PDB file of C-alpha atoms in Angstrom:
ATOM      1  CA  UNK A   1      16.489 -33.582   3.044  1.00 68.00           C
ATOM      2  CA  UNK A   2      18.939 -35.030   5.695  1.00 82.00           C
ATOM      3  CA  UNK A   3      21.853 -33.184   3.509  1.00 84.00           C
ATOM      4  CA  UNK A   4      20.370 -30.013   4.091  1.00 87.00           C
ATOM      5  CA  UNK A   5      19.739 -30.657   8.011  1.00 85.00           C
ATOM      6  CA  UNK A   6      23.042 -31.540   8.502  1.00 90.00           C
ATOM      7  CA  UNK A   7      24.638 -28.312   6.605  1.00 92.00           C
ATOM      8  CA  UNK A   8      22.230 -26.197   8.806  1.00 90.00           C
ATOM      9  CA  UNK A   9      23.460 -27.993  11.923  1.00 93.00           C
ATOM     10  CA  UNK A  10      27.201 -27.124  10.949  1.00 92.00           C
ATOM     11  CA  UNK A  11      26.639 -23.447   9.698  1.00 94.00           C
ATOM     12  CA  UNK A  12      24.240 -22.682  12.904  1.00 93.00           C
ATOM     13  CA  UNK A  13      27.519 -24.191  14.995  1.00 94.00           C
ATOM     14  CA  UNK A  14      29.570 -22.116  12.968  1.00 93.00           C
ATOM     15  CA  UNK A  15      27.467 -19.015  13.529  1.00 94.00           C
ATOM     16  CA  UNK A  16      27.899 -19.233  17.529  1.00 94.00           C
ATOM     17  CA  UNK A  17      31.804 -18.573  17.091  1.00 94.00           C
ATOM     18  CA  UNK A  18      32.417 -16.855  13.813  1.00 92.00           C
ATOM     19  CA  UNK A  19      33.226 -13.319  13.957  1.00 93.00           C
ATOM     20  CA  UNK A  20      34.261 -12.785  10.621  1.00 93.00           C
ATOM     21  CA  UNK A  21      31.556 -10.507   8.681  1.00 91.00           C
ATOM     22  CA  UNK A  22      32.228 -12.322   4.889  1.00 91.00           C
ATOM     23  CA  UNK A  23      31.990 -15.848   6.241  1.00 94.00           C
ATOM     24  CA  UNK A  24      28.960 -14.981   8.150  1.00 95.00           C
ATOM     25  CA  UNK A  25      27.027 -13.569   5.506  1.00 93.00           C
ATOM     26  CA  UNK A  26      28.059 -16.517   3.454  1.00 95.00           C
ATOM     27  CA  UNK A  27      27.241 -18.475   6.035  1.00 95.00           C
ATOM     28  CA  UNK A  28      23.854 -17.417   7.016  1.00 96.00           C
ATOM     29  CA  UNK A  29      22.863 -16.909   3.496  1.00 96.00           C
ATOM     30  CA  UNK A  30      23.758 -21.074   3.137  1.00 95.00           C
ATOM     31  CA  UNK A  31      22.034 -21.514   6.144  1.00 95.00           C
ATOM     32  CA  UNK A  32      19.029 -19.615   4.747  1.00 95.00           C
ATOM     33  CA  UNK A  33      18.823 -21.908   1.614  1.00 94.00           C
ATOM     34  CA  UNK A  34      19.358 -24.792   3.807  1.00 93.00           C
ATOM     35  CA  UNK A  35      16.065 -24.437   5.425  1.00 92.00           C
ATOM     36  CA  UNK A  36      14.108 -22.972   3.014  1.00 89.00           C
ATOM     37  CA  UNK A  37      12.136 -26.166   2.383  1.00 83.00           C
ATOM     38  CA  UNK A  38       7.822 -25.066   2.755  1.00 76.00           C
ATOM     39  CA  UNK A  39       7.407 -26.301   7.084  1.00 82.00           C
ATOM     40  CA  UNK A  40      10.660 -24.387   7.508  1.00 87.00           C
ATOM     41  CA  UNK A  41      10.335 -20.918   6.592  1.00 94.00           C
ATOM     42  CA  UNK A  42      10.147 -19.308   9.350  1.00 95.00           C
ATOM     43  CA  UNK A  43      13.862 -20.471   9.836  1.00 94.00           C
ATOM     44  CA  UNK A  44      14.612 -18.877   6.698  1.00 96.00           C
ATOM     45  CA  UNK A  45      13.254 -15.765   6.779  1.00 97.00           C
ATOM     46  CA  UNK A  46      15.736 -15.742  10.283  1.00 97.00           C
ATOM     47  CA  UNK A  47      18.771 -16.207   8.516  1.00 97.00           C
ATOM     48  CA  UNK A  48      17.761 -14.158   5.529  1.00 97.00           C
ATOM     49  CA  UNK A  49      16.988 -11.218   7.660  1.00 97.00           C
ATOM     50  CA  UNK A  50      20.154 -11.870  10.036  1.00 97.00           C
ATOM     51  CA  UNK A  51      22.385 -11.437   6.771  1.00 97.00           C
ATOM     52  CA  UNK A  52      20.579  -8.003   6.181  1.00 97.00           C
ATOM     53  CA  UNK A  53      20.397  -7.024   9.226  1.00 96.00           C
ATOM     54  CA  UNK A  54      24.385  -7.950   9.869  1.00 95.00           C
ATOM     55  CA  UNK A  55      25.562  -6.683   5.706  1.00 94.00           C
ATOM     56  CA  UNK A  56      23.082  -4.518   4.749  1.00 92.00           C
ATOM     57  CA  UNK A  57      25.761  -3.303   1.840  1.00 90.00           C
ATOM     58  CA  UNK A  58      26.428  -7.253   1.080  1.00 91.00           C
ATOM     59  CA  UNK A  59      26.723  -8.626  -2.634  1.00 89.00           C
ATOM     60  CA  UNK A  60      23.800 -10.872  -1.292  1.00 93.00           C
ATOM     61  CA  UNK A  61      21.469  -8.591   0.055  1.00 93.00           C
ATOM     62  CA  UNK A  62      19.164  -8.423  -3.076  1.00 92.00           C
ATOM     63  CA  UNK A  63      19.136 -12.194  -3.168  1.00 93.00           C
ATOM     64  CA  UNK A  64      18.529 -12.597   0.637  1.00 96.00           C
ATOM     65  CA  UNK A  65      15.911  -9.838   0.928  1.00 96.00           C
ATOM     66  CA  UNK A  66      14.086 -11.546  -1.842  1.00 94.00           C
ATOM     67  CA  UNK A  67      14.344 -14.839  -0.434  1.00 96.00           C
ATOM     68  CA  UNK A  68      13.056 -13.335   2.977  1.00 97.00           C
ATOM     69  CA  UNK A  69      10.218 -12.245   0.698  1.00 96.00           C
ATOM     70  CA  UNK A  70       9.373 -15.464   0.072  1.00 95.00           C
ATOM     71  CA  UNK A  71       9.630 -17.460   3.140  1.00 96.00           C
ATOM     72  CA  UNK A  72       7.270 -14.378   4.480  1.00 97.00           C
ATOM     73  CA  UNK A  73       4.647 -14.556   1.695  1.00 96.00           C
ATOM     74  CA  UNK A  74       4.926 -18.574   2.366  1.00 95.00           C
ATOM     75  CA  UNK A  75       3.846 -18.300   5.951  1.00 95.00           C
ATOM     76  CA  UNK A  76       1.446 -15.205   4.707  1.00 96.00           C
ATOM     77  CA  UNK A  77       3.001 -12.296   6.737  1.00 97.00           C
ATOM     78  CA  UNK A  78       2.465 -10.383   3.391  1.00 97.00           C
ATOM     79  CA  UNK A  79       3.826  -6.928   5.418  1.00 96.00           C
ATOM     80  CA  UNK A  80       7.091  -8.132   6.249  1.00 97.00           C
ATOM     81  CA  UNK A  81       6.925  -9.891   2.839  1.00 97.00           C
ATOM     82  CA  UNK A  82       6.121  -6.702   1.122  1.00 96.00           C
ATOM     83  CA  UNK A  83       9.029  -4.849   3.209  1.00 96.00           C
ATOM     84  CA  UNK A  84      11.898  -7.450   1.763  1.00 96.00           C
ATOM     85  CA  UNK A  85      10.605  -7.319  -2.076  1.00 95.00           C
ATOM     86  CA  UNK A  86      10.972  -3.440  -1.467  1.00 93.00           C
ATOM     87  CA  UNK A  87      14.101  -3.534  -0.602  1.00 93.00           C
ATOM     88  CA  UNK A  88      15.081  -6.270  -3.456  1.00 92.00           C
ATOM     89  CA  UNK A  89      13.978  -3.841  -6.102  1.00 90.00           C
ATOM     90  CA  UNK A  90      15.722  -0.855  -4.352  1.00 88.00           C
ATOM     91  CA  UNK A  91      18.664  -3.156  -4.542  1.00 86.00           C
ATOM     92  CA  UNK A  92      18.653  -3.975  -8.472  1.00 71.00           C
ATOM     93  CA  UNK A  93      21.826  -6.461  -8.515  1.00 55.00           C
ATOM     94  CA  UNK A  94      20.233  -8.864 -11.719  1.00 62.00           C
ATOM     95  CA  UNK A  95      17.589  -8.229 -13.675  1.00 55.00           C
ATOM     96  CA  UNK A  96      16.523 -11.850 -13.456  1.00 67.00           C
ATOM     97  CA  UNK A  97      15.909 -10.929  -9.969  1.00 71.00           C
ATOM     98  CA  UNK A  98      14.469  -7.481 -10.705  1.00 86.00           C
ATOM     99  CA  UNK A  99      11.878  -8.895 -12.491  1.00 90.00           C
ATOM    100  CA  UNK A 100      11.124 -11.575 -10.169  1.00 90.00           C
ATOM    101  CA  UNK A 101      11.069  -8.422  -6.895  1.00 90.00           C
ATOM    102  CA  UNK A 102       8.735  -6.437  -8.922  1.00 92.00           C
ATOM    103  CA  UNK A 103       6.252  -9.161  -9.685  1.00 95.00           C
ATOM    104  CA  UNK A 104       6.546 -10.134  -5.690  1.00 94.00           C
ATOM    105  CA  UNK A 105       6.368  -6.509  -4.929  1.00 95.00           C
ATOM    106  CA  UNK A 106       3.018  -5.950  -7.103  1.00 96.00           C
ATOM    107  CA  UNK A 107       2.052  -9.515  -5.234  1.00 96.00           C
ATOM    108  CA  UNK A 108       1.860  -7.885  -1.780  1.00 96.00           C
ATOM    109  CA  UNK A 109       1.098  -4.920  -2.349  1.00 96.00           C
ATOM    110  CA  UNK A 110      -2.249  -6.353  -3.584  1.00 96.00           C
ATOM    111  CA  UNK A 111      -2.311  -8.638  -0.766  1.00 96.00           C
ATOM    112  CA  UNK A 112      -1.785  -5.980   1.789  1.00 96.00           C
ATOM    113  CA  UNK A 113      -4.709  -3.953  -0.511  1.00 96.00           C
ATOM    114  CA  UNK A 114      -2.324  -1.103  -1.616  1.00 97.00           C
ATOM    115  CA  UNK A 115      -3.581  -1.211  -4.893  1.00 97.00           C
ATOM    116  CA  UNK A 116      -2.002   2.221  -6.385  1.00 97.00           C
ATOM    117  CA  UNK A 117       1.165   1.201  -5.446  1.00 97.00           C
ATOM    118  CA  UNK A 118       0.380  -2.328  -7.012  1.00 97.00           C
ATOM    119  CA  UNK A 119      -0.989  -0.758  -9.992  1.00 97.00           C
ATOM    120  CA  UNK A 120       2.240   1.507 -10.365  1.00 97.00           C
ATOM    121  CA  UNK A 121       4.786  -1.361  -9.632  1.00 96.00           C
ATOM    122  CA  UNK A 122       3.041  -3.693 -12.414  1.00 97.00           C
ATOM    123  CA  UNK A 123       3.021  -0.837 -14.748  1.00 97.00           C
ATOM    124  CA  UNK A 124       6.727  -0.340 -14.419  1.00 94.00           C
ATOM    125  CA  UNK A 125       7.171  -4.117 -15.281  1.00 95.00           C
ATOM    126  CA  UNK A 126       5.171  -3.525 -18.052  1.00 96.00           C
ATOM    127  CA  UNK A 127       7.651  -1.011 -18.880  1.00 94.00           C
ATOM    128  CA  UNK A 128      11.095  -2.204 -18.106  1.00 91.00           C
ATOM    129  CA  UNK A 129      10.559  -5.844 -19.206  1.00 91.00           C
ATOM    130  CA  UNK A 130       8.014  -6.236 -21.721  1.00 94.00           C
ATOM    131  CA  UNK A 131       8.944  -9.726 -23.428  1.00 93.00           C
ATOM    132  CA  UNK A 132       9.635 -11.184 -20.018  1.00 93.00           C
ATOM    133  CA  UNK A 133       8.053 -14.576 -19.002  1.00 91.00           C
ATOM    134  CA  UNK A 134       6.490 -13.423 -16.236  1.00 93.00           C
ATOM    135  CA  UNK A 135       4.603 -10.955 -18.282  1.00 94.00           C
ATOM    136  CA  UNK A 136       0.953 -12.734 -18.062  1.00 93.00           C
ATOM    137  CA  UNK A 137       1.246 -12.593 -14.264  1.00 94.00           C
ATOM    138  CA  UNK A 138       1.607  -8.777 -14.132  1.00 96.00           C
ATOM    139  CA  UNK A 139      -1.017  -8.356 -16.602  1.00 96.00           C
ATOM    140  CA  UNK A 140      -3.282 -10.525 -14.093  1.00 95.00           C
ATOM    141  CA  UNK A 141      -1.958  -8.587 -11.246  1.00 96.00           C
ATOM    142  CA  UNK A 142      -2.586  -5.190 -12.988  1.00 97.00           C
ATOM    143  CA  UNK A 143      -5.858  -6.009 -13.927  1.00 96.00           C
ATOM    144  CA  UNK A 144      -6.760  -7.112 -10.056  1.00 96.00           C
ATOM    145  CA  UNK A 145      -5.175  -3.762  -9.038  1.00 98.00           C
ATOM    146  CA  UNK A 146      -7.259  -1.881 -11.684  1.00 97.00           C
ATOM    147  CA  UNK A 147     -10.160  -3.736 -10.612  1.00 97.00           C
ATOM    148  CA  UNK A 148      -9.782  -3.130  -6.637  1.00 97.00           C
ATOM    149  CA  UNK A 149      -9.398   1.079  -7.578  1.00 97.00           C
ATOM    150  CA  UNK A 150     -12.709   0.431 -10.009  1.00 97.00           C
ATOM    151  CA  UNK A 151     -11.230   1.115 -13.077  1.00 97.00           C
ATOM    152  CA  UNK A 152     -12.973  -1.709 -14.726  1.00 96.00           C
ATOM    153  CA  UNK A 153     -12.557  -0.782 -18.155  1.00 97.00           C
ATOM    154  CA  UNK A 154      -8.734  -1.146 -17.561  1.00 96.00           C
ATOM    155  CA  UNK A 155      -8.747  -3.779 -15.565  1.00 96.00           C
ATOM    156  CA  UNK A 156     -10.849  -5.763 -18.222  1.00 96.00           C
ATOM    157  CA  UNK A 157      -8.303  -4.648 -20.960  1.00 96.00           C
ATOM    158  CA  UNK A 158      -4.759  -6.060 -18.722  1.00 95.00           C
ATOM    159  CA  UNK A 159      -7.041  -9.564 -18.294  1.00 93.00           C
ATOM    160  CA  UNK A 160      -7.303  -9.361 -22.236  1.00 94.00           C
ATOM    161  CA  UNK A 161      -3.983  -9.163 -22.294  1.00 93.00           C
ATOM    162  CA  UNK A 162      -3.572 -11.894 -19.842  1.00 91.00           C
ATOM    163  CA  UNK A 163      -5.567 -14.505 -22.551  1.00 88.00           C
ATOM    164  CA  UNK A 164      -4.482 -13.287 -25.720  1.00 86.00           C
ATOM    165  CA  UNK A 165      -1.840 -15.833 -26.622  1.00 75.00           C
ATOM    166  CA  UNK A 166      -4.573 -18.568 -25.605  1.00 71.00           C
ATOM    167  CA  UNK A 167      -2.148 -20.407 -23.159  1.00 70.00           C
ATOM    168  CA  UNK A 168      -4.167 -22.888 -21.257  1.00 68.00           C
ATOM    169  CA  UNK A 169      -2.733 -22.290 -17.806  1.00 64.00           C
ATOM    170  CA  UNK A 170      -3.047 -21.214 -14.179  1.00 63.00           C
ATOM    171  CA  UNK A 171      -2.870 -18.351 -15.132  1.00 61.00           C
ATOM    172  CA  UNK A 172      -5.316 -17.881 -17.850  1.00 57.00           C
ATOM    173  CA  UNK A 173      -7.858 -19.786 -15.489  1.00 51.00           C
ATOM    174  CA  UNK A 174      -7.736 -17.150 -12.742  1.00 61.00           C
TER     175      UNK A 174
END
């Protein structure tokens, strides 16, 4: 959107000459939500990982090492993706976001084939947030991790779990 270009524009301009360390990490966490749209992640990820790399102790940090997560696992550097939604969960500032980390965190860890580590991240979920509505993803998730360690009994009872309510969705289909 034109809005969002033109924000960027002034918060990169105001970027060049601000010294101040809370109006930059406001700043470049703006400026990472500003050009978050899908062909622009790569400018994203920049600011996201500027803020934690400027504030690492920041009240944003969870937020922007999540949202680095995601403009990673967009352009499918799952590594560097897998790096920010570890340090989003080590960060724990909401539980909204928690939840969201952990299922990212499972995500690449499958991605980047560490499936014990998957496994054991999607099993905490399980744990900490059973009635959440992401739930049917980590089931899915824990099943593919069970199934890449060939523990195919367990893997087949997590994609039961996955179908049980009979939603007809993405999900269910995979």
């Amino acid at each position: 959107s034109k809005a969002f270009d033109a924000a960027a524009k002034h918060l990169e301009k105001l970027l060049k000459t601000c010294k101040e360390p809370d109006l930059r990490e406001r700043a470049l966490y703006r400026l990472g939500w500003c050009t978050s749209d899908p062909g622009n992640a790569s400018a994203s990820a920049k600011a996201f990982e500027q803020l934690l790399s400027e504030s690492p102790d920041s009240s944003l940090a969870a937020s922007a090492a999540f949202q680095a997560g995601e403009a990673r696992l967009q352009m499918k550097e799952f590594a560097p993706a897998y790096q920010h939604y570890v340090k989003a969960v080590a960060i724990e500032r909401k539980a909204t976001l928690t939840e969201q980390s952990l299922l990212r965190l499972g995500e690449t860890q499958g991605l980047t084939e560490r499936w014990a580590e998957s496994e054991k991240t999607y099993t905490e979920f399980t744990k900490a947030f059973p009635s959440s509505e992401l739930i049917r993803r980590v089931y899915f998730g824990l099943g593919w991790a069970r199934e890449n360690t060939r523990k195919y009994d367990r893997a087949i009872e997590a994609y039961l779990l996955v179908i049980a309510k009979g939603i007809k969705d993405v999900t269910e289909a995979r």
